[in-house]
XYZ file of C-alpha atoms in Angstrom:
357
model
C 22.993 -2.305 -12.156
C 26.213 -0.523 -10.688
C 25.614 2.285 -13.254
C 22.014 2.794 -11.398
C 23.685 3.046 -7.864
C 22.724 6.627 -7.582
C 18.870 5.078 -7.102
C 19.771 2.741 -3.686
C 19.795 4.725 -0.732
C 22.871 6.012 0.652
C 22.796 4.842 4.318
C 20.852 1.621 3.777
C 21.910 0.478 -0.385
C 18.341 -0.645 -0.443
C 16.521 0.126 -4.115
C 13.078 0.919 -4.320
C 12.204 1.167 -7.857
C 13.817 -2.464 -8.781
C 11.158 -5.090 -10.093
C 10.511 -8.270 -7.935
C 12.270 -11.168 -9.777
C 9.550 -14.149 -9.647
C 10.204 -16.742 -7.573
C 11.956 -20.181 -10.075
C 9.225 -22.128 -11.392
C 9.677 -26.094 -13.008
C 8.939 -25.646 -16.986
C 6.797 -28.354 -16.610
C 4.512 -25.939 -14.870
C 4.296 -23.790 -17.294
C 0.985 -25.373 -19.029
C -0.766 -25.693 -15.352
C 0.361 -21.490 -14.800
C -1.553 -20.802 -18.716
C -4.956 -22.871 -17.474
C -5.287 -21.415 -14.546
C -4.693 -17.758 -15.934
C -6.887 -19.055 -19.294
C -9.659 -20.017 -16.463
C -9.794 -16.790 -14.209
C -9.347 -13.982 -16.922
C -13.225 -14.603 -18.469
C -14.387 -14.781 -14.999
C -12.345 -11.453 -13.355
C -13.640 -9.684 -16.510
C -17.239 -10.388 -15.780
C -16.762 -8.898 -12.310
C -15.324 -5.855 -13.299
C -17.748 -5.237 -15.963
C -20.322 -6.000 -13.017
C -18.607 -3.556 -10.897
C -17.938 -0.623 -13.929
C -21.258 -0.995 -15.078
C -23.397 -1.554 -11.785
C -21.761 -1.703 -8.519
C -19.934 0.867 -8.137
C -23.189 2.927 -8.287
C -24.175 1.240 -5.151
C -24.350 3.054 -1.453
C -20.873 2.887 -0.344
C -20.871 -0.527 2.862
C -23.539 -1.823 0.609
C -23.915 -5.997 0.588
C -23.307 -5.523 -2.587
C -20.135 -3.769 -2.942
C -18.930 -5.984 -0.663
C -19.863 -8.811 -2.536
C -18.382 -7.632 -5.507
C -14.945 -6.654 -4.611
C -14.260 -9.824 -2.424
C -14.751 -11.680 -5.888
C -12.221 -8.953 -7.277
C -9.647 -10.390 -5.219
C -10.708 -14.270 -4.559
C -11.073 -14.567 -8.592
C -7.158 -14.556 -8.669
C -6.444 -16.542 -5.925
C -5.854 -13.874 -3.303
C -7.389 -15.837 -0.593
C -5.070 -16.175 2.775
C -4.430 -13.483 4.726
C -2.131 -13.222 7.878
C -3.460 -10.340 9.822
C -2.017 -8.924 13.380
C -3.417 -5.584 15.043
C -0.972 -3.852 17.566
C -1.801 -4.449 21.104
C -4.459 -7.544 20.772
C -3.632 -11.092 21.418
C -4.420 -13.635 19.743
C -8.285 -14.175 19.022
C -8.699 -11.592 21.054
C -10.012 -8.939 18.870
C -13.541 -8.776 19.676
C -13.871 -8.880 22.933
C -10.881 -6.358 23.357
C -11.489 -2.330 23.846
C -12.348 -0.636 20.493
C -10.541 1.661 18.364
C -8.408 -1.456 17.371
C -9.126 -0.950 14.321
C -10.091 1.774 11.847
C -13.350 2.674 11.578
C -15.127 5.934 9.769
C -14.213 8.487 10.304
C -10.495 7.486 10.716
C -7.366 7.861 8.431
C -5.312 5.392 7.034
C -1.687 5.841 5.866
C -1.427 2.747 4.052
C 2.139 1.416 1.939
C 2.006 1.415 -1.394
C 3.594 -1.402 -3.568
C 0.587 -2.769 -5.653
C -2.778 -2.638 -6.860
C -3.736 -5.382 -4.143
C -3.166 -2.730 -1.855
C -6.254 -1.111 -3.234
C -8.114 -3.632 -3.977
C -7.822 -5.627 0.007
C -8.171 -2.149 1.993
C -11.913 -1.412 -0.787
C -12.545 -5.215 0.446
C -12.574 -4.499 3.813
C -13.366 -1.158 4.659
C -14.493 1.036 1.101
C -12.633 3.788 1.671
C -12.041 6.720 0.174
C -8.660 6.993 -1.798
C -6.688 9.867 -1.820
C -3.490 11.115 -3.995
C -0.856 12.305 -2.278
C 0.806 15.195 -4.125
C 4.445 15.037 -3.785
C 5.710 18.672 -2.725
C 1.984 19.791 -1.185
C -0.256 19.655 2.522
C -3.538 18.529 -0.600
C -4.667 15.560 -1.274
C -7.241 14.690 -4.202
C -9.804 12.489 -3.859
C -9.827 9.423 -6.301
C -11.989 6.568 -7.725
C -11.121 2.744 -7.153
C -9.938 2.603 -10.674
C -8.176 5.407 -10.553
C -5.968 4.259 -7.470
C -5.328 1.158 -9.845
C -4.866 3.086 -12.729
C -1.685 4.910 -10.237
C -0.162 1.844 -9.217
C 1.476 2.213 -13.143
C 2.567 5.884 -13.239
C 5.099 8.421 -12.889
C 6.156 10.497 -12.622
C 3.156 12.237 -10.298
C -0.012 9.652 -11.157
C -1.702 12.946 -10.057
C -1.702 13.292 -13.698
C -4.289 10.699 -14.358
C -6.460 12.815 -12.126
C -5.816 16.630 -12.539
C -9.682 17.686 -13.186
C -10.121 16.858 -9.593
C -9.857 19.272 -7.023
C -6.915 18.904 -4.812
C -7.959 19.627 -0.625
C -7.204 19.168 3.027
C -7.758 15.629 4.856
C -9.982 18.001 7.259
C -12.071 18.851 4.835
C -12.310 15.640 3.232
C -13.351 13.673 6.543
C -15.426 16.645 7.735
C -17.741 16.214 4.393
C -17.812 11.767 4.998
C -17.870 11.477 8.318
C -19.378 8.313 7.947
C -16.362 6.948 5.675
C -12.858 5.860 5.775
C -9.818 7.867 4.657
C -6.904 5.829 2.258
C -3.756 8.188 2.303
C -1.164 6.595 0.578
C 1.756 8.916 1.842
C 4.577 8.167 -0.319
C 2.312 9.305 -3.366
C 3.818 6.557 -5.671
C 4.813 2.758 -5.355
C 7.595 0.947 -4.462
C 8.948 -2.699 -4.123
C 8.452 -3.059 -0.434
C 12.061 -3.045 0.571
C 11.674 0.612 2.276
C 9.900 3.045 2.804
C 9.984 5.751 0.278
C 10.074 9.524 1.389
C 6.652 11.257 3.103
C 4.241 13.765 0.898
C 3.578 16.027 4.397
C -0.305 15.485 3.440
C -1.006 13.732 6.095
C -0.442 16.861 7.760
C -3.743 18.476 6.633
C -5.646 16.551 8.849
C -7.686 17.093 12.286
C -5.598 17.519 14.853
C -7.464 14.935 16.831
C -8.210 12.501 13.751
C -7.088 9.001 14.270
C -4.360 8.091 11.834
C -3.541 4.078 11.165
C -0.931 2.566 9.730
C -1.366 0.161 7.782
C 1.194 -2.171 6.083
C 0.406 -4.689 3.264
C 3.412 -7.379 1.848
C 2.659 -10.268 -0.378
C 4.380 -13.422 -1.022
C 5.137 -14.139 -3.377
C 6.506 -10.373 -3.272
C 6.896 -10.074 -7.556
C 3.351 -9.041 -7.352
C 4.415 -5.448 -6.607
C 4.329 -2.950 -9.423
C 7.272 -0.116 -9.084
C 7.676 0.340 -12.747
C 5.488 1.853 -14.960
C 3.580 1.335 -18.297
C 0.995 -0.467 -19.506
C 3.897 -3.621 -19.940
C 4.429 -3.663 -16.018
C 0.602 -3.494 -15.946
C 0.482 -6.893 -18.418
C 3.058 -8.660 -16.163
C 1.305 -8.534 -13.047
C -2.245 -9.316 -14.301
C -0.617 -12.690 -15.658
C 1.779 -13.086 -12.189
C -1.734 -12.511 -10.421
C -3.687 -15.001 -12.257
C -1.395 -17.310 -13.011
C -0.394 -18.886 -9.449
C -3.034 -20.820 -7.355
C -2.846 -18.858 -4.307
C -1.386 -15.346 -3.036
C -0.984 -14.269 0.211
C -1.433 -10.719 2.080
C 0.269 -10.432 5.708
C -1.345 -6.845 6.908
C -0.207 -4.979 10.080
C -2.644 -2.486 11.408
C -0.860 -0.225 13.594
C -2.005 1.565 16.879
C -3.759 5.080 15.893
C -1.707 7.912 15.914
C -3.119 11.723 15.954
C -1.008 15.004 14.699
C -1.489 16.319 17.953
C -0.308 13.368 19.827
C 2.717 11.454 17.090
C 4.781 9.786 19.045
C 2.467 7.243 21.103
C -0.911 5.825 20.161
C -4.378 6.940 21.394
C -5.080 2.845 22.565
C -1.967 2.059 24.471
C -0.155 -1.523 23.277
C 0.872 -4.150 24.808
C 4.219 -5.234 26.819
C 4.990 -7.419 24.209
C 4.403 -4.354 21.754
C 6.745 -2.139 23.098
C 9.606 -4.082 24.549
C 9.880 -5.651 20.660
C 8.515 -3.391 18.200
C 6.329 -6.386 16.570
C 2.740 -7.353 17.724
C 2.211 -11.692 18.504
C -1.727 -10.844 17.776
C -3.338 -12.578 15.009
C -7.302 -12.719 14.161
C -8.624 -13.944 11.238
C -6.485 -15.886 9.676
C -3.330 -17.026 11.168
C -0.480 -18.959 11.440
C 2.413 -20.594 13.591
C 5.003 -18.810 11.387
C 3.766 -17.196 8.059
C 6.137 -15.991 4.959
C 7.525 -12.693 6.287
C 8.838 -13.848 10.076
C 12.565 -13.970 8.622
C 12.483 -10.403 7.309
C 14.403 -7.828 9.330
C 12.468 -4.948 10.742
C 14.848 -1.913 12.361
C 14.293 1.622 11.273
C 16.740 3.063 9.359
C 17.919 6.587 10.679
C 15.240 9.295 10.783
C 17.535 11.612 8.744
C 16.862 9.272 5.712
C 13.900 11.176 5.890
C 14.616 14.121 6.460
C 17.044 14.682 3.447
C 15.160 16.774 0.909
C 11.949 15.850 2.414
C 9.508 18.881 -0.395
C 11.681 21.956 0.191
C 8.688 23.631 -0.605
C 6.630 22.544 1.853
C 8.105 24.593 5.410
C 7.528 22.409 8.617
C 7.399 22.911 11.946
C 9.662 20.639 13.930
C 6.581 19.490 15.503
C 5.009 18.807 12.316
C 7.924 17.091 11.143
C 7.996 14.768 14.497
C 3.909 13.953 13.120
C 5.179 12.331 10.255
C 8.413 10.877 11.107
C 6.357 8.555 13.836
C 3.710 7.768 11.012
C 6.826 6.984 9.072
C 8.312 4.220 11.763
C 5.349 3.061 12.618
C 5.158 1.619 8.895
C 8.327 1.282 7.981
C 8.603 -0.675 11.257
C 4.982 -2.673 11.052
C 6.289 -3.978 7.530
C 9.578 -5.061 9.125
C 11.498 -2.768 6.595
C 13.851 0.559 6.607
C 12.494 3.988 5.842
C 14.881 5.707 2.810
C 15.535 9.193 1.336
C 14.394 8.500 -2.009
C 10.904 9.507 -3.088
C 8.750 10.173 -6.628
C 11.325 13.065 -8.304
C 14.136 9.886 -8.067
C 11.648 7.504 -9.257
C 10.831 9.465 -12.016
C 14.617 9.764 -12.739
C 15.196 6.129 -12.387
C 12.305 5.047 -14.638
C 13.482 7.435 -17.594
C 17.070 6.182 -17.390
C 16.235 2.179 -17.360
C 14.367 4.011 -20.320
C 16.946 5.111 -21.910
C 18.672 1.712 -21.265
C 15.771 -0.207 -22.861
C 15.785 1.901 -25.870
């Protein structure tokens, strides 16, 4: 692997493009995994056909859309959700101040590691998904299916949606005031071990629009899809459907805005300010979760400043705003920021493909 050392972040040593190896499993369990896979696949195919032929045309937020989206998550065994929200005490989300969760007219800046990111956000928020252009402030609104396909596309998933006209987030929000907008500012998938270099697409939002950083991580962690191609898609389908359950760890940060990026528009609790973590949980929770042994320490900001889209000019205020969202996303995911992005991933995939040829 030393020959791929140039695709590690220089300051942290993190390699964000390598696939994650599956956990060790006894060969005696293989028949059980095959049985689970063969039982689930027919139900999953039926659920997708129902979605594609009928449900996707229903109004956003309707009961049938929500039910079908949850079926697409539940059939493969994604049942356990460990949810924490910054500034919310355990079990007090409903009684606390409004605005702790993304709502209509807001933007979600989400981590991007797996198709499960797309399915979970669709089931919870039924949002408008967008793809960020790596060297542009514009985004392209896409369907749920295109968002899933973009998880396996490189160098640029926008090539899958070349017929969709790019637009600014400010215009997209104005045209859809009753929807949540999801932005994947990393522009491409990583393996969850670091936050990739951000696209400047978030800078096209209105200054007062609330931006919620949302981090999603998984256990087992091998359902991430940093590598492209149909072979990786088949591996993902096998890993997703051959296990009994999967756990999603969801962390939602306090709302930010471009007008005041360094502080949340809602004050966080003292625990959040002092430790950089929230100990408040809503929904399904655990005394300890699978991810508590990960270390959280954002890497220096210059990791992301080097090579941040030379074709896009940003003033100091805009750069600070983008850094604030990236830092929050890294804190929530308990990972570090890296100075690698779409261009480096394309070069890595090319080098990896030549090795296997």
